[in-house]
Tab-separated table of C-alpha atoms in Angstrom:
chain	number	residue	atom	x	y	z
A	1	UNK	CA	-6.641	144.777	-59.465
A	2	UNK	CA	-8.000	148.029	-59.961
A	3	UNK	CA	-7.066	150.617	-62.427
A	4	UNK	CA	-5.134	153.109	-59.841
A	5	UNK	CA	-3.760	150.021	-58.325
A	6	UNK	CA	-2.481	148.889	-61.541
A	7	UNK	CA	-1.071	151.592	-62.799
A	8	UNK	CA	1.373	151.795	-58.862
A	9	UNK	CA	2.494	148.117	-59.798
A	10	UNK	CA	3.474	148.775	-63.463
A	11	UNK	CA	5.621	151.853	-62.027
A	12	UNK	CA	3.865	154.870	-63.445
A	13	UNK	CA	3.284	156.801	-60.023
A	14	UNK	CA	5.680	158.745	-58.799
A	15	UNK	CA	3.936	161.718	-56.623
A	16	UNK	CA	0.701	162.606	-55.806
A	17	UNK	CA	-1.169	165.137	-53.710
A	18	UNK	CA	-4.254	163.668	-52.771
A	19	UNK	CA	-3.775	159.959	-52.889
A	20	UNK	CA	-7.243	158.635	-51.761
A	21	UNK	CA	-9.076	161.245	-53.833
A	22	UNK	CA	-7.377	160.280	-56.773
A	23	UNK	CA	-7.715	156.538	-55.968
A	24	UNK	CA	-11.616	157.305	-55.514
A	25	UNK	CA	-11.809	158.880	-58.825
A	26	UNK	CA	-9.710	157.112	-61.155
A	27	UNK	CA	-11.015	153.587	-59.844
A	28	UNK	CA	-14.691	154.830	-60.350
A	29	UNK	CA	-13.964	156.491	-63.939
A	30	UNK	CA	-14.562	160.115	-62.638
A	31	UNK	CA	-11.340	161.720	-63.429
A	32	UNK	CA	-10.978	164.156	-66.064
A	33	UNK	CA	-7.860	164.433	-66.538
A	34	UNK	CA	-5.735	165.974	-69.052
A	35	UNK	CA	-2.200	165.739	-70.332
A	36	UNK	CA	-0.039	168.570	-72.342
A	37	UNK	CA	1.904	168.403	-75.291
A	38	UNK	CA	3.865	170.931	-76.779
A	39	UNK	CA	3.855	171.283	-81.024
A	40	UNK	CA	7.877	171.871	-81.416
A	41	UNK	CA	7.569	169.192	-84.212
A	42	UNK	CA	5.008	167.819	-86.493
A	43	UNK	CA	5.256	164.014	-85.044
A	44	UNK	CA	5.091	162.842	-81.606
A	45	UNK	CA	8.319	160.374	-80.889
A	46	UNK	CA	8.457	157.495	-78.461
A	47	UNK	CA	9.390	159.668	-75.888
A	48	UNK	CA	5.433	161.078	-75.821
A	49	UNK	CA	4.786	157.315	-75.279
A	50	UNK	CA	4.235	156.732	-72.132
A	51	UNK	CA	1.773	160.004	-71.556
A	52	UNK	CA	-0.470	157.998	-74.198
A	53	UNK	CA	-0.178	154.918	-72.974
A	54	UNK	CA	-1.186	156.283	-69.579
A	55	UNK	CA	-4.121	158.022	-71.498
A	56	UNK	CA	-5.900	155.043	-73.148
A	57	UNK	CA	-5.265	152.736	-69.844
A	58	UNK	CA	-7.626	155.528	-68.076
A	59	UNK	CA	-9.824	155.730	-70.880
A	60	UNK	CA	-10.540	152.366	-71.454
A	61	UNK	CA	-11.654	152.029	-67.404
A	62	UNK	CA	-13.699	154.870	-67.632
A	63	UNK	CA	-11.971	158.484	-66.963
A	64	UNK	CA	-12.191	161.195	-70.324
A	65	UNK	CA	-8.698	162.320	-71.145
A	66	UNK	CA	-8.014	165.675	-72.411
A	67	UNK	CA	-5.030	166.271	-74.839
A	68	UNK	CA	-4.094	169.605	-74.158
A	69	UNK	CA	-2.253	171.255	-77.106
A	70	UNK	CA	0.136	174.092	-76.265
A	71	UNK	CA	-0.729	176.358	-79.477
A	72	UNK	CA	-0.709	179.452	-77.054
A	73	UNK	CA	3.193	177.820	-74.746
A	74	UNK	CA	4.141	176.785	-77.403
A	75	UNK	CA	4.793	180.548	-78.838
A	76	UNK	CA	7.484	180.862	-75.932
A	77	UNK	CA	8.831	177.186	-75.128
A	78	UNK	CA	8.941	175.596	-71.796
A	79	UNK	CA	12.164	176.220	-70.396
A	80	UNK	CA	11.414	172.839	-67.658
A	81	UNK	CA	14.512	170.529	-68.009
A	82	UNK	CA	16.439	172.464	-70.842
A	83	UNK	CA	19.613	174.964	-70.550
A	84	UNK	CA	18.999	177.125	-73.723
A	85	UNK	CA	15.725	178.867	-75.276
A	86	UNK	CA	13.548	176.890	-77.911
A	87	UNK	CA	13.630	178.892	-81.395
A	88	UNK	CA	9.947	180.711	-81.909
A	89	UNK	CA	7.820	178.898	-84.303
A	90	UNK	CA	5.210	180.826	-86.628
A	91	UNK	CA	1.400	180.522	-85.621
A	92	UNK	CA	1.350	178.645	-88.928
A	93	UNK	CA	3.555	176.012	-87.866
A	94	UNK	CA	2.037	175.715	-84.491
A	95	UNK	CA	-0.782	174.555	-85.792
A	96	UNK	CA	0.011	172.628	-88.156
A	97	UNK	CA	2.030	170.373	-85.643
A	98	UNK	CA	-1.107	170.286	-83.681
A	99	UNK	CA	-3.055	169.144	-86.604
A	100	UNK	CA	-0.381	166.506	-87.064
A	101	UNK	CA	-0.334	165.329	-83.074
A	102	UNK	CA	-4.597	164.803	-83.747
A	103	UNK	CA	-3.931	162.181	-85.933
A	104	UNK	CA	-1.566	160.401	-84.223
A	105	UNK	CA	-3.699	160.540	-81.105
A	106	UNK	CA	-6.555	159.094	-82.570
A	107	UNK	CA	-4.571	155.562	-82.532
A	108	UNK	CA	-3.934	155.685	-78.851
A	109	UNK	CA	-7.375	157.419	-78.490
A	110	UNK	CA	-11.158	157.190	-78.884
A	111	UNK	CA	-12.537	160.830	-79.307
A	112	UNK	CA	-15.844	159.993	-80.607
A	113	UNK	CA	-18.736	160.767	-78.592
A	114	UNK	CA	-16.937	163.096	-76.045
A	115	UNK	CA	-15.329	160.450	-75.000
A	116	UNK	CA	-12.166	162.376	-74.869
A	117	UNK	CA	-11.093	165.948	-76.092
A	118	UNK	CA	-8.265	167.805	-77.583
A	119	UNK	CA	-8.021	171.183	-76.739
A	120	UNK	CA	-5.865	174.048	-77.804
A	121	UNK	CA	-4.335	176.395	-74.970
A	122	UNK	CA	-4.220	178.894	-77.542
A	123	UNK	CA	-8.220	179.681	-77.534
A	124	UNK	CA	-7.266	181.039	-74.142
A	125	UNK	CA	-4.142	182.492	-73.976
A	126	UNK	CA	-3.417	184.093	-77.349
A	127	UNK	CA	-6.685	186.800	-76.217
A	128	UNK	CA	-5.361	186.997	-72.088
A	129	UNK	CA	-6.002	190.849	-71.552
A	130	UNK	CA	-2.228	191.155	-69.255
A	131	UNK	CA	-3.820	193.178	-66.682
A	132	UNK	CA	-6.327	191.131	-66.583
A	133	UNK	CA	-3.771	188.132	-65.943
A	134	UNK	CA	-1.708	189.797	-63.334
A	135	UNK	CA	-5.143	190.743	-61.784
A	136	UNK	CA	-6.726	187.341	-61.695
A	137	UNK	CA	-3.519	185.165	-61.380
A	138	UNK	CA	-0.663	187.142	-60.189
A	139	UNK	CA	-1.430	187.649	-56.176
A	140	UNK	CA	-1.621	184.024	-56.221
A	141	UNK	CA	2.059	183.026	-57.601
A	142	UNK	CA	4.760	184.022	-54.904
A	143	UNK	CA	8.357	184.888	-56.549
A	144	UNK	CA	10.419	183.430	-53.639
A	145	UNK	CA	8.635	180.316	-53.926
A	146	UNK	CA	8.874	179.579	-58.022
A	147	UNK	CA	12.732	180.604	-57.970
A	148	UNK	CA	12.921	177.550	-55.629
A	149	UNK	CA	11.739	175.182	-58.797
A	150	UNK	CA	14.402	173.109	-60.107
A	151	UNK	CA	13.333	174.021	-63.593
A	152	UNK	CA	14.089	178.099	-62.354
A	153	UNK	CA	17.325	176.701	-60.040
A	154	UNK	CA	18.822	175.221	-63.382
A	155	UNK	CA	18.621	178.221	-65.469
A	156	UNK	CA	19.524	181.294	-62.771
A	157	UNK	CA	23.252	181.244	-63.517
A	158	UNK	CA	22.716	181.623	-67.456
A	159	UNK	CA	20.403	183.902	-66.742
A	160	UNK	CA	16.279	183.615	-66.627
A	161	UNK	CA	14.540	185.755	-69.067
A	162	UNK	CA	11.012	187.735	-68.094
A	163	UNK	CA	9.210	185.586	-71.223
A	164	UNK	CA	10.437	182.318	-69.672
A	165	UNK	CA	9.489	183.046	-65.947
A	166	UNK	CA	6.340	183.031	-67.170
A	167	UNK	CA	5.602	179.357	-68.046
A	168	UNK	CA	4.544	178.446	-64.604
A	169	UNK	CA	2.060	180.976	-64.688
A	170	UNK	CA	0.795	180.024	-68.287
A	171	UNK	CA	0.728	176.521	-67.535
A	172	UNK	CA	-0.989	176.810	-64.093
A	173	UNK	CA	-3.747	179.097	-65.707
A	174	UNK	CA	-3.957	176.332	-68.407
A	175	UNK	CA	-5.432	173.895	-65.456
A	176	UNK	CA	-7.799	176.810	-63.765
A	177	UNK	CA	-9.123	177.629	-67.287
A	178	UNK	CA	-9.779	173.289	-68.185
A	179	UNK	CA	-11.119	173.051	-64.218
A	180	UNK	CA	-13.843	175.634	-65.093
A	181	UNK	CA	-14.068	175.445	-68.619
A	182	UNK	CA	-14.372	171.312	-69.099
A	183	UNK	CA	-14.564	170.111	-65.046
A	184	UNK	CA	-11.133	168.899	-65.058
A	185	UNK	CA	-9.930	167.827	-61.858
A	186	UNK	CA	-7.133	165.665	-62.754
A	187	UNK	CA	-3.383	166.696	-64.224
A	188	UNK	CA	-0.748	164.240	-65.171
A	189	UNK	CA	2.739	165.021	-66.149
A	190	UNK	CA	6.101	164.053	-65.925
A	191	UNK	CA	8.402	164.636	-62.769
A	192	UNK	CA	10.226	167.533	-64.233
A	193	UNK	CA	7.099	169.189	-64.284
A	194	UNK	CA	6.053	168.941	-60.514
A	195	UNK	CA	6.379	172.790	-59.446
A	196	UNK	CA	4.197	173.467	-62.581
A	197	UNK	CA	1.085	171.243	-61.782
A	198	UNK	CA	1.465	171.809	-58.143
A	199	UNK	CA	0.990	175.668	-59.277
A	200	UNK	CA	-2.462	174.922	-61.141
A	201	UNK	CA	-3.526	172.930	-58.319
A	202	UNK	CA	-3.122	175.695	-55.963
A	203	UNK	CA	-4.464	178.647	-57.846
A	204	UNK	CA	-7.574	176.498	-58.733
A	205	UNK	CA	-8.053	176.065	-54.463
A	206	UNK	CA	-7.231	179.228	-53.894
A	207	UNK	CA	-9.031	181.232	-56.503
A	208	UNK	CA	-11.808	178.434	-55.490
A	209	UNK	CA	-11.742	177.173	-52.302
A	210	UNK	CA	-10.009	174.626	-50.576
A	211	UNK	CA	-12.814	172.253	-51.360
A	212	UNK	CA	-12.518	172.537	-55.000
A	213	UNK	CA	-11.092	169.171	-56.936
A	214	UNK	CA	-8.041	169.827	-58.232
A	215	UNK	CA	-4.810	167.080	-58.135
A	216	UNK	CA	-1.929	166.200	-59.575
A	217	UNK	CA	-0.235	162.894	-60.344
A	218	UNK	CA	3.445	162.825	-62.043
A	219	UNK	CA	4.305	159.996	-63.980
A	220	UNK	CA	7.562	158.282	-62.541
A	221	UNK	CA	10.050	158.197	-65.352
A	222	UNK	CA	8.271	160.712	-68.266
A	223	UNK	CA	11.682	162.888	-68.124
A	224	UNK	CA	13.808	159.456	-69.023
A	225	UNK	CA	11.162	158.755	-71.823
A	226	UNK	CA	11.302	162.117	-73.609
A	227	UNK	CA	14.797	161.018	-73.542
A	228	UNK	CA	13.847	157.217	-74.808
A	229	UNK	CA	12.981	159.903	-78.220
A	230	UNK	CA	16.742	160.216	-79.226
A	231	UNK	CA	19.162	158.089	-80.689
A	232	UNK	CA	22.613	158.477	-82.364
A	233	UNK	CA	20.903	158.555	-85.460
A	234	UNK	CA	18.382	161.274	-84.235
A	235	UNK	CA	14.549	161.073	-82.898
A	236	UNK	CA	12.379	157.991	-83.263
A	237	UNK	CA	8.888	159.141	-84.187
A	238	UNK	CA	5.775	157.616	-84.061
A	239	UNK	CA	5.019	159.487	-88.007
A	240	UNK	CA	5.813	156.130	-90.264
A	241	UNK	CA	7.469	158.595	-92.927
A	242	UNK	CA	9.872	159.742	-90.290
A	243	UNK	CA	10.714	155.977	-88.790
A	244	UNK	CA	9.622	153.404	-90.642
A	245	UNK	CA	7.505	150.293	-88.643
A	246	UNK	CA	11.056	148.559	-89.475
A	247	UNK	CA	13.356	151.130	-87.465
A	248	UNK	CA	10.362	151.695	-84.819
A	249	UNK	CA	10.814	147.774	-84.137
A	250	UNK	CA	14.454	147.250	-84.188
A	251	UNK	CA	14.295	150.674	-81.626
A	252	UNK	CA	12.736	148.534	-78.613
A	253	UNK	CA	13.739	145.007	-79.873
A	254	UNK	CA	17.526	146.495	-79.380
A	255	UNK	CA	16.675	148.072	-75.883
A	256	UNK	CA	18.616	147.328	-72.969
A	257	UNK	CA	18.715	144.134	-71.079
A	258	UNK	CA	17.834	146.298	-67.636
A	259	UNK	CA	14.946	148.324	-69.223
A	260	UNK	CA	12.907	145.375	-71.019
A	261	UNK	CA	10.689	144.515	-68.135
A	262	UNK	CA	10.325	148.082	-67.410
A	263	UNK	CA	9.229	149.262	-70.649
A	264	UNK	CA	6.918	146.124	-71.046
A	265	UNK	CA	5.060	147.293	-67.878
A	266	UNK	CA	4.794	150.688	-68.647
A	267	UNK	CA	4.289	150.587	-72.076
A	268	UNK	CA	2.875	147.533	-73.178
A	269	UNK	CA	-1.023	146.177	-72.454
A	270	UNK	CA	0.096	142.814	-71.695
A	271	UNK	CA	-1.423	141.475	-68.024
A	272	UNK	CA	1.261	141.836	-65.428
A	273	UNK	CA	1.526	138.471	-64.702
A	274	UNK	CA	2.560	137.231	-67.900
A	275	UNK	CA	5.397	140.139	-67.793
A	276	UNK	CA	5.876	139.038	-63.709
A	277	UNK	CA	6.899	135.638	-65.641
A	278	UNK	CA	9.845	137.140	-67.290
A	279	UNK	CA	11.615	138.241	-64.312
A	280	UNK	CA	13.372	135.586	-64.379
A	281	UNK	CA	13.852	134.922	-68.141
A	282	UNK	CA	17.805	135.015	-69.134
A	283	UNK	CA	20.202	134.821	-72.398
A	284	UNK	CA	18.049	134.048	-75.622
A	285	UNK	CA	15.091	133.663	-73.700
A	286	UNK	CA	15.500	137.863	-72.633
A	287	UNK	CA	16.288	138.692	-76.611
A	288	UNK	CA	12.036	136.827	-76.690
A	289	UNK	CA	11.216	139.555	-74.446
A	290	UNK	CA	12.313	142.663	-76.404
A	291	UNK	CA	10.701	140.881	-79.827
A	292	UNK	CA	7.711	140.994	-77.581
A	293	UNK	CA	8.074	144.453	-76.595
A	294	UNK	CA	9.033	145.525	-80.006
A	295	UNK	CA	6.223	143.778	-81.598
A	296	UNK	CA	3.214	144.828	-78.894
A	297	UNK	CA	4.223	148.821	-79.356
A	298	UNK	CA	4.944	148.245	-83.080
A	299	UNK	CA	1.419	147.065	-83.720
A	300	UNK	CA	0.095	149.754	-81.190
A	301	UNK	CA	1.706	152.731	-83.396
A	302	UNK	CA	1.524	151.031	-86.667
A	303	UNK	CA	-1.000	148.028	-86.340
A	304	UNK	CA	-0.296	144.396	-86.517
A	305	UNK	CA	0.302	144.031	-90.298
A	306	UNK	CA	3.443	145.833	-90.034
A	307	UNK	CA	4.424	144.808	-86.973
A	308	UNK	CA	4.001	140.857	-88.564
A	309	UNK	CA	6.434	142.690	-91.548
A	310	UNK	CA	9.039	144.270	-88.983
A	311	UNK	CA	9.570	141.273	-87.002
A	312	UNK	CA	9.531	139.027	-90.180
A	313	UNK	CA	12.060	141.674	-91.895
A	314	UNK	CA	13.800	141.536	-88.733
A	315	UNK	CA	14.534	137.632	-88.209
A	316	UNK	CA	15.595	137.395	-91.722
A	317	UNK	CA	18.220	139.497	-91.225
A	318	UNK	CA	19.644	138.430	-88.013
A	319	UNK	CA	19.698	134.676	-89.895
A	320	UNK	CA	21.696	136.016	-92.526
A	321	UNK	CA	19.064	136.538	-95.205
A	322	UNK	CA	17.922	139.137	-96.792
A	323	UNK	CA	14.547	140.901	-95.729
A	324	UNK	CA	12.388	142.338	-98.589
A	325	UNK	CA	10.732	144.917	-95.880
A	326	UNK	CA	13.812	146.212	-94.929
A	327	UNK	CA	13.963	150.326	-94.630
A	328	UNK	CA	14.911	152.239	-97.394
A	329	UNK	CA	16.966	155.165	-98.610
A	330	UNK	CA	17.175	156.525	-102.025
A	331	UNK	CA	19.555	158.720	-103.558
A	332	UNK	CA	19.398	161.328	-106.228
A	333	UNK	CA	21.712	161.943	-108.739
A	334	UNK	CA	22.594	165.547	-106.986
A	335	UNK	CA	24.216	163.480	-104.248
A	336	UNK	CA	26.780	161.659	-106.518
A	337	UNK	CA	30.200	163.479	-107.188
A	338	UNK	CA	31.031	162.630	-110.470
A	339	UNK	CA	29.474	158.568	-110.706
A	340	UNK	CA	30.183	157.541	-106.732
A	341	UNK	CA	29.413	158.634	-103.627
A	342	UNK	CA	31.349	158.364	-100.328
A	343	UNK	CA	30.314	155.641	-97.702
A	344	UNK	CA	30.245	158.362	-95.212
A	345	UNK	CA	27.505	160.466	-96.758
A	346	UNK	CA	25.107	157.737	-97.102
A	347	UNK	CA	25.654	156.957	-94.043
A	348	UNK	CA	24.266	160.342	-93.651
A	349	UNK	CA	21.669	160.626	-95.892
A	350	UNK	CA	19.764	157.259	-94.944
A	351	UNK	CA	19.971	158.282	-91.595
A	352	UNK	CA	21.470	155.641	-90.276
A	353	UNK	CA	24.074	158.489	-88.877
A	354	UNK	CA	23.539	162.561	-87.972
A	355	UNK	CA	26.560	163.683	-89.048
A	356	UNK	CA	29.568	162.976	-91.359
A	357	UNK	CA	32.056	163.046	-87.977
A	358	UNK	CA	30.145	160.134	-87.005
A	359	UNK	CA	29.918	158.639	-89.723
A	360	UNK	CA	33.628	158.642	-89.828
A	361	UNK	CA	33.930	157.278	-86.169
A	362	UNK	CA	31.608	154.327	-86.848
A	363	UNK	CA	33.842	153.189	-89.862
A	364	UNK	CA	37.118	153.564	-87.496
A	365	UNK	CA	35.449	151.608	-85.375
A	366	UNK	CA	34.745	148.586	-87.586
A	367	UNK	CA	31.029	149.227	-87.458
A	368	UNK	CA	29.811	149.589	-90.825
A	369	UNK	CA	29.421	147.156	-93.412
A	370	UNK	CA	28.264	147.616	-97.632
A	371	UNK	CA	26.090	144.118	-98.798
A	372	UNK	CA	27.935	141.957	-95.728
A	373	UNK	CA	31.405	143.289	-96.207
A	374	UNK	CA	33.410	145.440	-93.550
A	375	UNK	CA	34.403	149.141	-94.792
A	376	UNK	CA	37.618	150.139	-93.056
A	377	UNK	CA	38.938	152.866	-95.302
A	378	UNK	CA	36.794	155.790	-94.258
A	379	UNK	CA	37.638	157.712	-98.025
A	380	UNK	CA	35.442	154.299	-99.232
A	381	UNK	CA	32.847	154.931	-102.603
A	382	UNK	CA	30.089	153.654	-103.764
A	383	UNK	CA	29.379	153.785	-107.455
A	384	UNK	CA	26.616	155.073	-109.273
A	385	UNK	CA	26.305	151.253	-110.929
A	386	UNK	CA	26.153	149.346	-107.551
A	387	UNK	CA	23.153	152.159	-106.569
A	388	UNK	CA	21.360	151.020	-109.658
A	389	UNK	CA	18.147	148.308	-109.391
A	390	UNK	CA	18.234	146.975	-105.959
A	391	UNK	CA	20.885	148.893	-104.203
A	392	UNK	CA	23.079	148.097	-101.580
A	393	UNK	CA	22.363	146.959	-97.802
A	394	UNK	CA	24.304	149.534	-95.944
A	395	UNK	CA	24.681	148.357	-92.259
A	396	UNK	CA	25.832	150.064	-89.364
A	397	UNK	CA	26.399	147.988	-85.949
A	398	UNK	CA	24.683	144.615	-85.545
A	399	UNK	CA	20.821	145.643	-85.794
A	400	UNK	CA	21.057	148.798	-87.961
A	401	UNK	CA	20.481	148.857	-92.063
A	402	UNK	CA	19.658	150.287	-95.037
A	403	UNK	CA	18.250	149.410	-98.593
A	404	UNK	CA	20.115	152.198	-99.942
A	405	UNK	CA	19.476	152.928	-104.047
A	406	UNK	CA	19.333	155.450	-106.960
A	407	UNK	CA	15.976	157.575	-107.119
């Protein structure tokens, strides 16, 4: 099975412009392609996961990605699939969440040797002379036709600011500029961002000529895995000081029985017909599928020494031991009102919860549990004494727990 042909099967095609081109190219490692990522942070999360996924399966059969920071978007936001504004970010912190998204990169991909590149949309659009923009790019965009995007469509009865209507413009110029500046001729990008790609693909053929190379694949479910990034106890990201390996595993090994298959196609590099096998796999046998899944993207992020930890740490626990790699939480003495603390704030503060109201909710509801034992008064304490040495093991639901001690 070739690469194209693979990447239909494991689900990751949703809509394409020119099919056989891109077949043609991909299959015979011509594409250059590229993929953008925003800086609003400074770690990608799991839901970035599936663009780099995507990224090294092309690489490794040929094609040269290009990770396309958005140091120049990223000074307005992308309004595509949100109701509200992004806050502005400083130039500062821009780049250093680009500097941060490098590193992370470089596990999913090789950039040696030109053999990929990361480039910054700011080198371009920070300098854009604006007559010179409406001059170049403007005849080419009509109004009519972008208020028809479902990104536009979403926001018209809040209101859609001059900055925002913008985006599609920024973003298509972003593909003209990587077409001629790099001979990019591939874009990838998830289905919320259709109307934007298909705009770079036209102003390249039409500032170009119809015969210029220019197409645009969207990946089938990359608006469901931006929201695979949140939990109830906030974001899962891929920076180990953020979620540990421990919480990254116990994230996919507690994934729903519907979505393990999926995720193991799309996510994982095992061959399809060892994940075809587990169609049919049921009960216990479907709980060995998400250790598998947890393990293969645990070792991809984190590499296989702590995924071997994780999934050690992990088994303990669910036996009813007591796992020496299990995540921890320390507290300072600033967080203790007089020598306790309540149960609800470190349920806060190890992150286990975002915020105190549910923090409350998940006691109410019999969830939460100090070194085995249920808490059920929600006004619960825990003492400055049982904090000291090796702390307690907070847990909240089945698969959820702390090491929680003094500083």
């Amino acid at each position: 099975m070739q690469i194209y042909e693979e990447l239909v099967a494991r689900g990751l095609i949703a809509q394409v412009t020119d099919e056989k081109e891109i077949r043609e190219l991909i299959n015979n490692g011509k594409a250059t392609f590229y993929i953008g990522f925003d800086p609003t942070a400074d770690s990608l999360h799991v839901g970035h996961f599936m663009a780099l996924c995507l990224m090294k399966r092309l690489q490794m059969a040929g094609n040269k990605p290009i990770a396309l920071l958005g140091g120049g978007t990223g000074m307005i936001g992308d309004p595509s699939g949100r109701t509200d504004m992004r806050q502005m970010m400083t130039v500062e912190t821009i780049q250093h969440n680009c500097d941060c998204f490098k590193k992370q990169m470089s596990r999913f991909i090789d950039f040696s040797d030109g053999k990929a590149l990361m480039v910054n949309n700011a080198q371009w659009l920070m300098d854009l002379n604006y007559i010179e923009l409406l001059r170049e790019v403007g005849p080419h965009f009509s109004v009519n036709r972008m208020l028809t995007a479902e990104c536009y469509k979403q926001r018209m009865e809040r209101g859609l600011s001059f900055l925002e209507f913008n985006y599609m413009i920024m973003q298509s110029y972003d593909f003209y500029r990587l077409f001629q500046d790099y001979g990019c001729n591939m874009q990838f990008g998830g289905d919320d961002q259709w109307s934007n790609m298909l705009g770079g693909t036209e102003l390249i053929r039409r500032k170009l000529g119809k015969d210029a190379y220019a197409m645009t694949i969207t990946l089938l479910l990359n608006s469901e895995g931006k929201k695979m990034g949140k939990t109830q106890s906030g974001a899962v990201w891929l920076d180990p000081d953020k979620t540990s390996p421990f919480d990254f595993y116990q994230y996919w090994r507690n994934v729903a029985d519907a979505d393990v298959l999926k995720c193991l196609r799309m996510l994982t590099f095992l061959p399809l017909e060892q994940i075809d096998e587990m169609d049919h796999w049921e009960g216990s046998r479907l709980n060995t599928a998400k250790e598998i899944l947890a393990y293969e993207l645990t070792s991809l992020v984190h590499g296989s020494e702590e995924a071997d930890k994780a999934q050690k740490a992990a088994r303990e626990l669910f036996t009813g031991g007591s796992a020496a790699d299990m995540p921890e939480a320390k507290i300072q003495e600033a967080d203790l009102e007089g020598d306790a603390i309540d149960v609800i704030a470190l349920l806060q503060k190890s992150g286990l919860v975002p915020s105190r109201s549910e923090g409350r909710r998940a006691i109410e509801q019999g969830g939460v549990s100090v070194d085995g034992e249920k808490v059920t008064d929600v006004k619960a304490t825990i003492t400055k004494e049982q904090l000291a040495g090796d702390g307690i093991v907070l847990k909240r639901g089945k698969k959820n727990f702390r090491r929680v001690s003094m500083e």
